[in-house]
PDB file of C-alpha atoms in Angstrom:
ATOM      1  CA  UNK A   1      97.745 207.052 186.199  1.00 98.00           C
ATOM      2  CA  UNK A   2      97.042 203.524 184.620  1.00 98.00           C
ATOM      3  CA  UNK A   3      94.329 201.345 185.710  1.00 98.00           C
ATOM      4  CA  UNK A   4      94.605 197.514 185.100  1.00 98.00           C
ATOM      5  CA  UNK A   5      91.278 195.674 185.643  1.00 97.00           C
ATOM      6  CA  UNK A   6      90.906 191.925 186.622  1.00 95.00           C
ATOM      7  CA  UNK A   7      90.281 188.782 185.046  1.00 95.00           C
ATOM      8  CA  UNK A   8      87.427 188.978 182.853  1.00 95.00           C
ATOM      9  CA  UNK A   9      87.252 191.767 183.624  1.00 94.00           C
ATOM     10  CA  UNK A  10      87.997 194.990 181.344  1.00 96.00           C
ATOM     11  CA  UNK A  11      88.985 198.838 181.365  1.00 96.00           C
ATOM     12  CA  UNK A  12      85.404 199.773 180.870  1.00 93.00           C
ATOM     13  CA  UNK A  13      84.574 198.148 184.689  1.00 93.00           C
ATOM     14  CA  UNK A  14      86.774 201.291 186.161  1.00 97.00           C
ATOM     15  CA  UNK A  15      85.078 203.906 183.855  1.00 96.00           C
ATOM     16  CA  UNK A  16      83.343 205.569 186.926  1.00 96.00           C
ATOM     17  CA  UNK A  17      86.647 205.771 188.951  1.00 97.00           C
ATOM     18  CA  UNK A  18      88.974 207.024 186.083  1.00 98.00           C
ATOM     19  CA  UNK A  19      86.932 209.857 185.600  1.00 98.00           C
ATOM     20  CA  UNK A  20      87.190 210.884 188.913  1.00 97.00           C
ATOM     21  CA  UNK A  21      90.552 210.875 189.206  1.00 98.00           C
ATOM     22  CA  UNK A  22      90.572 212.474 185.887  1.00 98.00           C
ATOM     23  CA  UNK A  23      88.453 215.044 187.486  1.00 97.00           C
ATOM     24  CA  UNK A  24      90.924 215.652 190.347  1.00 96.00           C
ATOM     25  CA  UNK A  25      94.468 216.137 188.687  1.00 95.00           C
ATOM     26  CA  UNK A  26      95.556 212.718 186.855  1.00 98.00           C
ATOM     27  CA  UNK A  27      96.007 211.882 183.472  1.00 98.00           C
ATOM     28  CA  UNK A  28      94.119 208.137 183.591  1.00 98.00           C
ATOM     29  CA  UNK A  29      94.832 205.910 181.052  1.00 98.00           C
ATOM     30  CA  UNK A  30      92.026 202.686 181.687  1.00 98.00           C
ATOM     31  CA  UNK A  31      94.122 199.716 180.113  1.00 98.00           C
ATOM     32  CA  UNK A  32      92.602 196.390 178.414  1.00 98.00           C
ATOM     33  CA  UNK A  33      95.019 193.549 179.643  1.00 98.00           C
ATOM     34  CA  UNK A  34      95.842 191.418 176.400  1.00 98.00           C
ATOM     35  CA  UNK A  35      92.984 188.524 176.041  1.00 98.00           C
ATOM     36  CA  UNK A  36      90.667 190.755 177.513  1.00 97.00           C
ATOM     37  CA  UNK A  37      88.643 193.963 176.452  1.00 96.00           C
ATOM     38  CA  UNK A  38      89.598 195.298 173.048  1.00 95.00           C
ATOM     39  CA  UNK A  39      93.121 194.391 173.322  1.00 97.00           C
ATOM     40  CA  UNK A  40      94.714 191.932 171.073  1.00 97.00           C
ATOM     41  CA  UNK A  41      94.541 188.086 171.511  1.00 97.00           C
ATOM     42  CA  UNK A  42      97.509 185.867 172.281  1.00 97.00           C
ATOM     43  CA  UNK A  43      98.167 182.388 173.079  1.00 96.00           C
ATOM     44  CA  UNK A  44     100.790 183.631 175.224  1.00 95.00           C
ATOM     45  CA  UNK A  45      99.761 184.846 178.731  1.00 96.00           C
ATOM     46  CA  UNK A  46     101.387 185.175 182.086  1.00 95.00           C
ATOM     47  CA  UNK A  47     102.304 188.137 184.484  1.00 96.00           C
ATOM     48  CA  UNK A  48     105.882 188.729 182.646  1.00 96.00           C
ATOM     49  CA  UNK A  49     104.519 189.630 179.325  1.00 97.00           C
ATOM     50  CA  UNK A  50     101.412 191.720 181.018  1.00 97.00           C
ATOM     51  CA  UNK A  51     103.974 193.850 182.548  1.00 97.00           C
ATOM     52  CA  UNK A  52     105.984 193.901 179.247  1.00 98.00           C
ATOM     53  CA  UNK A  53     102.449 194.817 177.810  1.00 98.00           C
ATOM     54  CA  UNK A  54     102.360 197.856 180.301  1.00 98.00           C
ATOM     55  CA  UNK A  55     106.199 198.595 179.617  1.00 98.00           C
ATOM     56  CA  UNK A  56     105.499 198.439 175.775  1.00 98.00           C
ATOM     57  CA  UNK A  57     102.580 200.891 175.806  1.00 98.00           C
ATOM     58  CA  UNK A  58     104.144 203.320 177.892  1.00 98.00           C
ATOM     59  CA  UNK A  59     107.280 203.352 175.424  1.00 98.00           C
ATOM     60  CA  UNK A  60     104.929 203.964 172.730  1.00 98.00           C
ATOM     61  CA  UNK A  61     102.947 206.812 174.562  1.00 98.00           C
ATOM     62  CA  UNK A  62     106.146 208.102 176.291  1.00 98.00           C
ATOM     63  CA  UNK A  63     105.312 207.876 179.511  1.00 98.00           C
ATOM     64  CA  UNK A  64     108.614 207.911 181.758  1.00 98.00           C
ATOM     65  CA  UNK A  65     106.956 206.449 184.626  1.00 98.00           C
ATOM     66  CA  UNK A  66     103.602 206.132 186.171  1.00 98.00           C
ATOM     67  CA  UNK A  67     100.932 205.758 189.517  1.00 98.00           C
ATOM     68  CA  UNK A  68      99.474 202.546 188.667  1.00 98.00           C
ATOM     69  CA  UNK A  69      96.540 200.536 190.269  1.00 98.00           C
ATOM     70  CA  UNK A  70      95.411 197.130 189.683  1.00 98.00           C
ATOM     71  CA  UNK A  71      92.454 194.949 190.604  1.00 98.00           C
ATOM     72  CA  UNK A  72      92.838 191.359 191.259  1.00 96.00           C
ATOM     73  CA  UNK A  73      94.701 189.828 188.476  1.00 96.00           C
ATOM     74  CA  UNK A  74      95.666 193.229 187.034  1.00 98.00           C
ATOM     75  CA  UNK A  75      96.937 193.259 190.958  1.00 98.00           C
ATOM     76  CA  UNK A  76      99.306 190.920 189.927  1.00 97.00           C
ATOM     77  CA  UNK A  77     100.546 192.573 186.872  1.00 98.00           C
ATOM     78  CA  UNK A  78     100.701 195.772 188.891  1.00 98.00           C
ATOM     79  CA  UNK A  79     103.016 193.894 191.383  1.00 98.00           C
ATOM     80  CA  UNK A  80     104.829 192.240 188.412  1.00 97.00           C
ATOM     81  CA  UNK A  81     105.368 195.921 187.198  1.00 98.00           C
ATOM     82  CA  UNK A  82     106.757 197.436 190.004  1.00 98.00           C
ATOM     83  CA  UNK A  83     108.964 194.699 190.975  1.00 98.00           C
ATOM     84  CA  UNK A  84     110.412 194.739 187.336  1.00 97.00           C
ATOM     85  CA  UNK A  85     110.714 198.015 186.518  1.00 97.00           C
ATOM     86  CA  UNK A  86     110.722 200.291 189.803  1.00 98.00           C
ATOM     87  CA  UNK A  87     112.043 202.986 187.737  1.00 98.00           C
ATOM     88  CA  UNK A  88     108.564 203.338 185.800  1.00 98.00           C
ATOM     89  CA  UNK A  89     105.865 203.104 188.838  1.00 98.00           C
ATOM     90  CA  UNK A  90     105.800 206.573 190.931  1.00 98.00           C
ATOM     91  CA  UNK A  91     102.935 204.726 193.464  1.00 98.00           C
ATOM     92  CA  UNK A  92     101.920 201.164 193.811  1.00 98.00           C
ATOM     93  CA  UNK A  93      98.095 200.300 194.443  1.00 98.00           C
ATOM     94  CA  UNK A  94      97.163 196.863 194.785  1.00 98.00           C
ATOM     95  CA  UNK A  95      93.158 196.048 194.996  1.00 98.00           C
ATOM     96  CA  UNK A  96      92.191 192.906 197.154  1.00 98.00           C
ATOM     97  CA  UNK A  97      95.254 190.747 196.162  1.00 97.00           C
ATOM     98  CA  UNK A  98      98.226 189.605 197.571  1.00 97.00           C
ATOM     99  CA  UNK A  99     101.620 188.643 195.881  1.00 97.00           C
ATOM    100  CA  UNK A 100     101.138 184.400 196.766  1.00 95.00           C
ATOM    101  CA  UNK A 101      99.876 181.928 194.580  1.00 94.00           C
ATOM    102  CA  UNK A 102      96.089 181.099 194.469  1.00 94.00           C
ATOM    103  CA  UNK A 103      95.164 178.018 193.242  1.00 89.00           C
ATOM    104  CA  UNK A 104      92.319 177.725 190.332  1.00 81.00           C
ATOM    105  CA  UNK A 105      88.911 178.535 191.248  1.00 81.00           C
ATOM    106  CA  UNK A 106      87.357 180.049 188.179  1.00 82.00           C
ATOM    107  CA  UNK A 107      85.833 176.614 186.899  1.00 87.00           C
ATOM    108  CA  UNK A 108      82.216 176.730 187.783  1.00 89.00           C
ATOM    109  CA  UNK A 109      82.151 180.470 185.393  1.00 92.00           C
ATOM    110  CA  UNK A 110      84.045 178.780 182.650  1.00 93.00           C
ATOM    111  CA  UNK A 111      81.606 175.948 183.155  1.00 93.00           C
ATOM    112  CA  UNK A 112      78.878 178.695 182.546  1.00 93.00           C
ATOM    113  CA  UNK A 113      80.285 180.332 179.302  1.00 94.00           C
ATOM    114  CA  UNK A 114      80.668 177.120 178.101  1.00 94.00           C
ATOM    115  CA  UNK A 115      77.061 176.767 177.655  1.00 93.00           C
ATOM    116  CA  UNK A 116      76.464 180.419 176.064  1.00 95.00           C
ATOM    117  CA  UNK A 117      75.459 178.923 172.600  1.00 94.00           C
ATOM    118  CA  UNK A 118      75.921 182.049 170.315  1.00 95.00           C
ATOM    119  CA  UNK A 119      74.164 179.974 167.281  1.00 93.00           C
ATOM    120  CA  UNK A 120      70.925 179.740 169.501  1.00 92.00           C
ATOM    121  CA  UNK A 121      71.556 182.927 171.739  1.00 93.00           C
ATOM    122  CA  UNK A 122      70.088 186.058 169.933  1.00 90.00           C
ATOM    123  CA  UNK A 123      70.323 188.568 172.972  1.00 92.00           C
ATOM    124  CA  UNK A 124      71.793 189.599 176.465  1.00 92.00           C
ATOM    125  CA  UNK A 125      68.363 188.170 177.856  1.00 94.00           C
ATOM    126  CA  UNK A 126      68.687 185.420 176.476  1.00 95.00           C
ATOM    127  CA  UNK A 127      72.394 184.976 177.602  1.00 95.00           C
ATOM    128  CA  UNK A 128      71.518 186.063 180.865  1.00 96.00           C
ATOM    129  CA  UNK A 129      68.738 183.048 181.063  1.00 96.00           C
ATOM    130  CA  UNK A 130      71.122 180.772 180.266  1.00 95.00           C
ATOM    131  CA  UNK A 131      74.258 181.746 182.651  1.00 94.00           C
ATOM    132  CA  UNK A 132      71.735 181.733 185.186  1.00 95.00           C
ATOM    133  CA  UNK A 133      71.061 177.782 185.347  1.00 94.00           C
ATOM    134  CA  UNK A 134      74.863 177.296 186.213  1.00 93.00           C
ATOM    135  CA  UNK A 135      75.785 180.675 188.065  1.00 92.00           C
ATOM    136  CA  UNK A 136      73.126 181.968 190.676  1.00 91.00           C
ATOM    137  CA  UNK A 137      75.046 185.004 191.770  1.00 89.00           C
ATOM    138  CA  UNK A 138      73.273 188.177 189.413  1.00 90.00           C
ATOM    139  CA  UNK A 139      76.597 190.452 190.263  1.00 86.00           C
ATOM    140  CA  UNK A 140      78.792 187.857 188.844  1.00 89.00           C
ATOM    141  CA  UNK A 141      76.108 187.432 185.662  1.00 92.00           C
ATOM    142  CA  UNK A 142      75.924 190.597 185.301  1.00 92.00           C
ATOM    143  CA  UNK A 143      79.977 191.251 185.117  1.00 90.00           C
ATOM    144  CA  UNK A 144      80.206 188.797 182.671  1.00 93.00           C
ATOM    145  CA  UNK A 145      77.456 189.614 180.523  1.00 94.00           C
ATOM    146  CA  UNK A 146      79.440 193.132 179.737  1.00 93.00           C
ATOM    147  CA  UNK A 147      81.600 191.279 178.169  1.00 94.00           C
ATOM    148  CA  UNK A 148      79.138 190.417 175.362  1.00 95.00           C
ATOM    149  CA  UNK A 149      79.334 192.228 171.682  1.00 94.00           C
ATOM    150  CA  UNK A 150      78.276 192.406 168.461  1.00 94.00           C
ATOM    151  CA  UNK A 151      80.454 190.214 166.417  1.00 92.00           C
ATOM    152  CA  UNK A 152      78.500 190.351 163.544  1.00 90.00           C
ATOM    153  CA  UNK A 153      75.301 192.341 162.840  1.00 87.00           C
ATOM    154  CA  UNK A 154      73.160 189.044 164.301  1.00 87.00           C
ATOM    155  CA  UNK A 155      75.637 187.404 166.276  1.00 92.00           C
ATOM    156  CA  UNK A 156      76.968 187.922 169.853  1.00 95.00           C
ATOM    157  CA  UNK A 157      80.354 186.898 171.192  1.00 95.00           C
ATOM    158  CA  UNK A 158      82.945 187.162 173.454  1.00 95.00           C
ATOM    159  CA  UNK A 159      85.734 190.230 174.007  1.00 96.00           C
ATOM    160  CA  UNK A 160      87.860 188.395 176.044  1.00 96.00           C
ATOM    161  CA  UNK A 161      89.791 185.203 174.349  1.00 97.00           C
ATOM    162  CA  UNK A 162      87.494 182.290 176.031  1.00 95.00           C
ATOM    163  CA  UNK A 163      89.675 179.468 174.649  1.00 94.00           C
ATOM    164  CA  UNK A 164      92.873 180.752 175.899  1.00 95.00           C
ATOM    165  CA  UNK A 165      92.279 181.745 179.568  1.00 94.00           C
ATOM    166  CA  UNK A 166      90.245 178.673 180.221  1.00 92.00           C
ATOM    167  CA  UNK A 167      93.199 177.059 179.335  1.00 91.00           C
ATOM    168  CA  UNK A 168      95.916 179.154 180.980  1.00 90.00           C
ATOM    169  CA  UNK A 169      94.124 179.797 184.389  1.00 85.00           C
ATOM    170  CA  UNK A 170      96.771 178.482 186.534  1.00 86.00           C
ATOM    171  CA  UNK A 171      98.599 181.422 185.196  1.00 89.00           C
ATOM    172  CA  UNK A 172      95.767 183.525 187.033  1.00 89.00           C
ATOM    173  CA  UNK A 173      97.123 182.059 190.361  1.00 90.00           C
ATOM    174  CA  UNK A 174     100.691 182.652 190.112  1.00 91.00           C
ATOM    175  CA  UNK A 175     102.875 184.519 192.067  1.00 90.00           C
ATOM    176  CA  UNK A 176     105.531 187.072 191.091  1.00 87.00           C
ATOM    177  CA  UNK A 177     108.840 185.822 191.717  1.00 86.00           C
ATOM    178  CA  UNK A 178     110.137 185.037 195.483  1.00 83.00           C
ATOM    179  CA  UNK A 179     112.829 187.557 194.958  1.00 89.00           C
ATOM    180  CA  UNK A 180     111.113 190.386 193.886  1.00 94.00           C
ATOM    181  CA  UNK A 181     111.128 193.331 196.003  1.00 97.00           C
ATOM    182  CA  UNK A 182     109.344 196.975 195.045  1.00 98.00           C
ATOM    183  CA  UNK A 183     110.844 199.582 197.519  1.00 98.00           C
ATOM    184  CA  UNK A 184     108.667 202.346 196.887  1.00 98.00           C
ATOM    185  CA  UNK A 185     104.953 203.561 198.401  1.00 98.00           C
ATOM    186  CA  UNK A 186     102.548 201.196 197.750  1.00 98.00           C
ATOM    187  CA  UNK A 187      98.831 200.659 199.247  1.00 98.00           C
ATOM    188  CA  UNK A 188      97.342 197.309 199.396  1.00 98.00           C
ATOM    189  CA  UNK A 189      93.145 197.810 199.529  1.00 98.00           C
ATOM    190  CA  UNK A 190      91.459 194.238 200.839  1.00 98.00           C
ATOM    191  CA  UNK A 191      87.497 193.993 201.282  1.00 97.00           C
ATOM    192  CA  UNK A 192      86.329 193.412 204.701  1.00 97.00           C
ATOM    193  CA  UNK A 193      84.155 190.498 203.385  1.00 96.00           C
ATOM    194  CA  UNK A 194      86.809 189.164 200.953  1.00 96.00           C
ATOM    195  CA  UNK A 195      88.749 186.445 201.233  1.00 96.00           C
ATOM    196  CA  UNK A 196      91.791 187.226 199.061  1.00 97.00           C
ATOM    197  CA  UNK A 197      94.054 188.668 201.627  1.00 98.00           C
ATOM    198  CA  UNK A 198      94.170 187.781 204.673  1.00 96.00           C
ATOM    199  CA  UNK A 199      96.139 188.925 207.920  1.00 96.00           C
ATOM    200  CA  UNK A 200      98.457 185.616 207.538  1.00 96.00           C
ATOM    201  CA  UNK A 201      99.006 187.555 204.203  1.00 97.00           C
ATOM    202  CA  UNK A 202     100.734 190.955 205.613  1.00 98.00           C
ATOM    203  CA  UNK A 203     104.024 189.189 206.602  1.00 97.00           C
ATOM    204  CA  UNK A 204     103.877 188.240 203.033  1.00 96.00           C
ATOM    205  CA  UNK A 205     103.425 191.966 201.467  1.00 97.00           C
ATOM    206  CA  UNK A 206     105.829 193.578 203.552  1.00 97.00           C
ATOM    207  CA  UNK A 207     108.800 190.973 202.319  1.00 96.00           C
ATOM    208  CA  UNK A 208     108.059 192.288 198.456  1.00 97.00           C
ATOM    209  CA  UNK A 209     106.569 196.137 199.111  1.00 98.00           C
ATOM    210  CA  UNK A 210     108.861 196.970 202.351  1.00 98.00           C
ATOM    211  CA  UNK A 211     106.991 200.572 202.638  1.00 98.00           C
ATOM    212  CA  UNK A 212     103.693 199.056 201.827  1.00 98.00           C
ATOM    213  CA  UNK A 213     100.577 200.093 204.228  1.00 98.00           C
ATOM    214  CA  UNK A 214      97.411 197.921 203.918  1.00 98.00           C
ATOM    215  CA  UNK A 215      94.155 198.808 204.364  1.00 98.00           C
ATOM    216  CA  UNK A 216      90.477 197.676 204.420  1.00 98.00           C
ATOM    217  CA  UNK A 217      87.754 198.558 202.851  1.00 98.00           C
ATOM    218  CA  UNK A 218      84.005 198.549 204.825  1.00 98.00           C
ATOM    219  CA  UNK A 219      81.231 196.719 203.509  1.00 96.00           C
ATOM    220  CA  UNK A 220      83.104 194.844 200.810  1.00 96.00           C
ATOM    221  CA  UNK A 221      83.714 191.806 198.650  1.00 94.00           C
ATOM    222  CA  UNK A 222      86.378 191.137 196.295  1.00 94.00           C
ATOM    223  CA  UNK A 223      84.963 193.561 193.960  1.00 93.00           C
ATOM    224  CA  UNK A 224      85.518 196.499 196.478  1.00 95.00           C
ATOM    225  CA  UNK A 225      85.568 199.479 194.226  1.00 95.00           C
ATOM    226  CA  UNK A 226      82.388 198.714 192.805  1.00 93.00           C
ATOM    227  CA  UNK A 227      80.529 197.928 196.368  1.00 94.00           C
ATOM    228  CA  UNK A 228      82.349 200.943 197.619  1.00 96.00           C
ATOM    229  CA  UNK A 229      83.968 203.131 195.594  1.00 96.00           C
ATOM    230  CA  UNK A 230      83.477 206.312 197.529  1.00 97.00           C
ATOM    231  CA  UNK A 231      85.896 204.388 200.619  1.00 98.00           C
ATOM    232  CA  UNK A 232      87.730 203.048 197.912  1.00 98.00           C
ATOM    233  CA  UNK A 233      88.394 206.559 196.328  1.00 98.00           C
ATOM    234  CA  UNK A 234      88.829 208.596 199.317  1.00 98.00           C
ATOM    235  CA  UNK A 235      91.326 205.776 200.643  1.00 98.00           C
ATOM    236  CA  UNK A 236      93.392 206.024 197.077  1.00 98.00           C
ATOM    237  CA  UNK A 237      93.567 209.230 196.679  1.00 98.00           C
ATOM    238  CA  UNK A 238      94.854 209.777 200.232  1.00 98.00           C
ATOM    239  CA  UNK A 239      97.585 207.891 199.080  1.00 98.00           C
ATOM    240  CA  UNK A 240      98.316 209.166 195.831  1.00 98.00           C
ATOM    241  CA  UNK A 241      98.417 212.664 197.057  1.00 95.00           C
ATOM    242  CA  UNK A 242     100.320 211.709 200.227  1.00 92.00           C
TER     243      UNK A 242
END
């Protein structure tokens, strides 16, 4: 089973899930999307060459084929996958996106990290202080923040590739192609309190994922498997073992 976090996000966010899965029968492999996590950097970024990413690892590990779930933008390259290579996804789970395009809307965070001044910023708290004059929400601070490391033995910095995705976002947005179609069972999770699919949105998911069922999670934002994993587990794994 792989596990493909969102955007700015990384495979460390799904730790809690993967191991219950692991627990319950399934090989979990959490991935780190390139630009993000400890993967490698690129200049290079869209949903093709995340799925190649995904394609390239599991040639490596030889995995024939795979249940694979993704969150938000790793959604995307989820959908990307399947619709590509059908042969290599066993299941389809798509968290709290749908296959349109989304235009940007990550500026006012990238407008926060701008200001993280790692010459004058000696700690997390200090970070923290900072991020919190342009981005009020804690939650979102506090997702961020993981993304902080050691870069040197007195100097903090970013995993993800800052440069690069604030300068690719629109690639964030995009849809997979108008074509694609992935025939096989796939389970679209949305947030009752989210915004990112909507019921104008079904029509939508049923033209690429034919046999896909959709279903909502209580008592959730976009971020629904960390404001309710238990629903969000028992809901997966349903599925998976369906």
């Amino acid at each position: 089973m792989f596990i493909l976090h969102g955007f700015l996000g990384m495979s460390d966010n799904w730790k809690t899930l993967g191991t219950q899965y692991s627990e319950n029968g399934f090989e979990v492999h959490l991935i780190d999307q390139r630009n993000h996590g400890k993967s490698f950097h690129s200049d290079d970024f869209n949903y093709e060459l995340l799925s190649d990413d995904v394609i390239h690892y599991m040639n490596h590990h030889s995995i024939p084929s795979a249940y694979v779930l993704g969150h938000s933008m790793g959604g995307k390259t989820a959908m990307q996958l399947a619709t590509s290579h059908p042969d290599r996804v066993k299941k389809l789970i798509v968290a709290d996106i749908a296959p349109k395009f989304y235009p940007p809307h990550h500026d006012f965070i990238f407008n926060g990290l701008s200001h993280l001044d790692f010459d004058n910023i000696s700690d997390r708290r200090e970070a923290d202080d900072e991020l919190s004059k342009h981005i009020k929400e804690k939650g979102i601070r506090q997702f961020l923040l993981k993304n902080l490391y050691w870069v040197e033995k007195d100097r903090l910095g970013f995993r993800f590739n800052f440069e690069v995705l604030k300068d690719r976002m629109e690639e964030i947005g995009e849809n997979i192609s108008g074509s694609a179609v992935y025939d096989g069972p796939a389970l679209f999770l949305r947030g009752d309190r989210s915004e990112y699919i909507q019921p104008n949105d079904f029509a939508e998911i049923k033209r690429h994922f034919p046999k896909a069922t959709i279903e909502t999670i209580d008592k959730a934002g976009h971020w629904l498997h960390a404001e309710n994993p238990k629903q969000f587990y028992e809901k997966s794994f349903t599925f998976l073992n369906s």
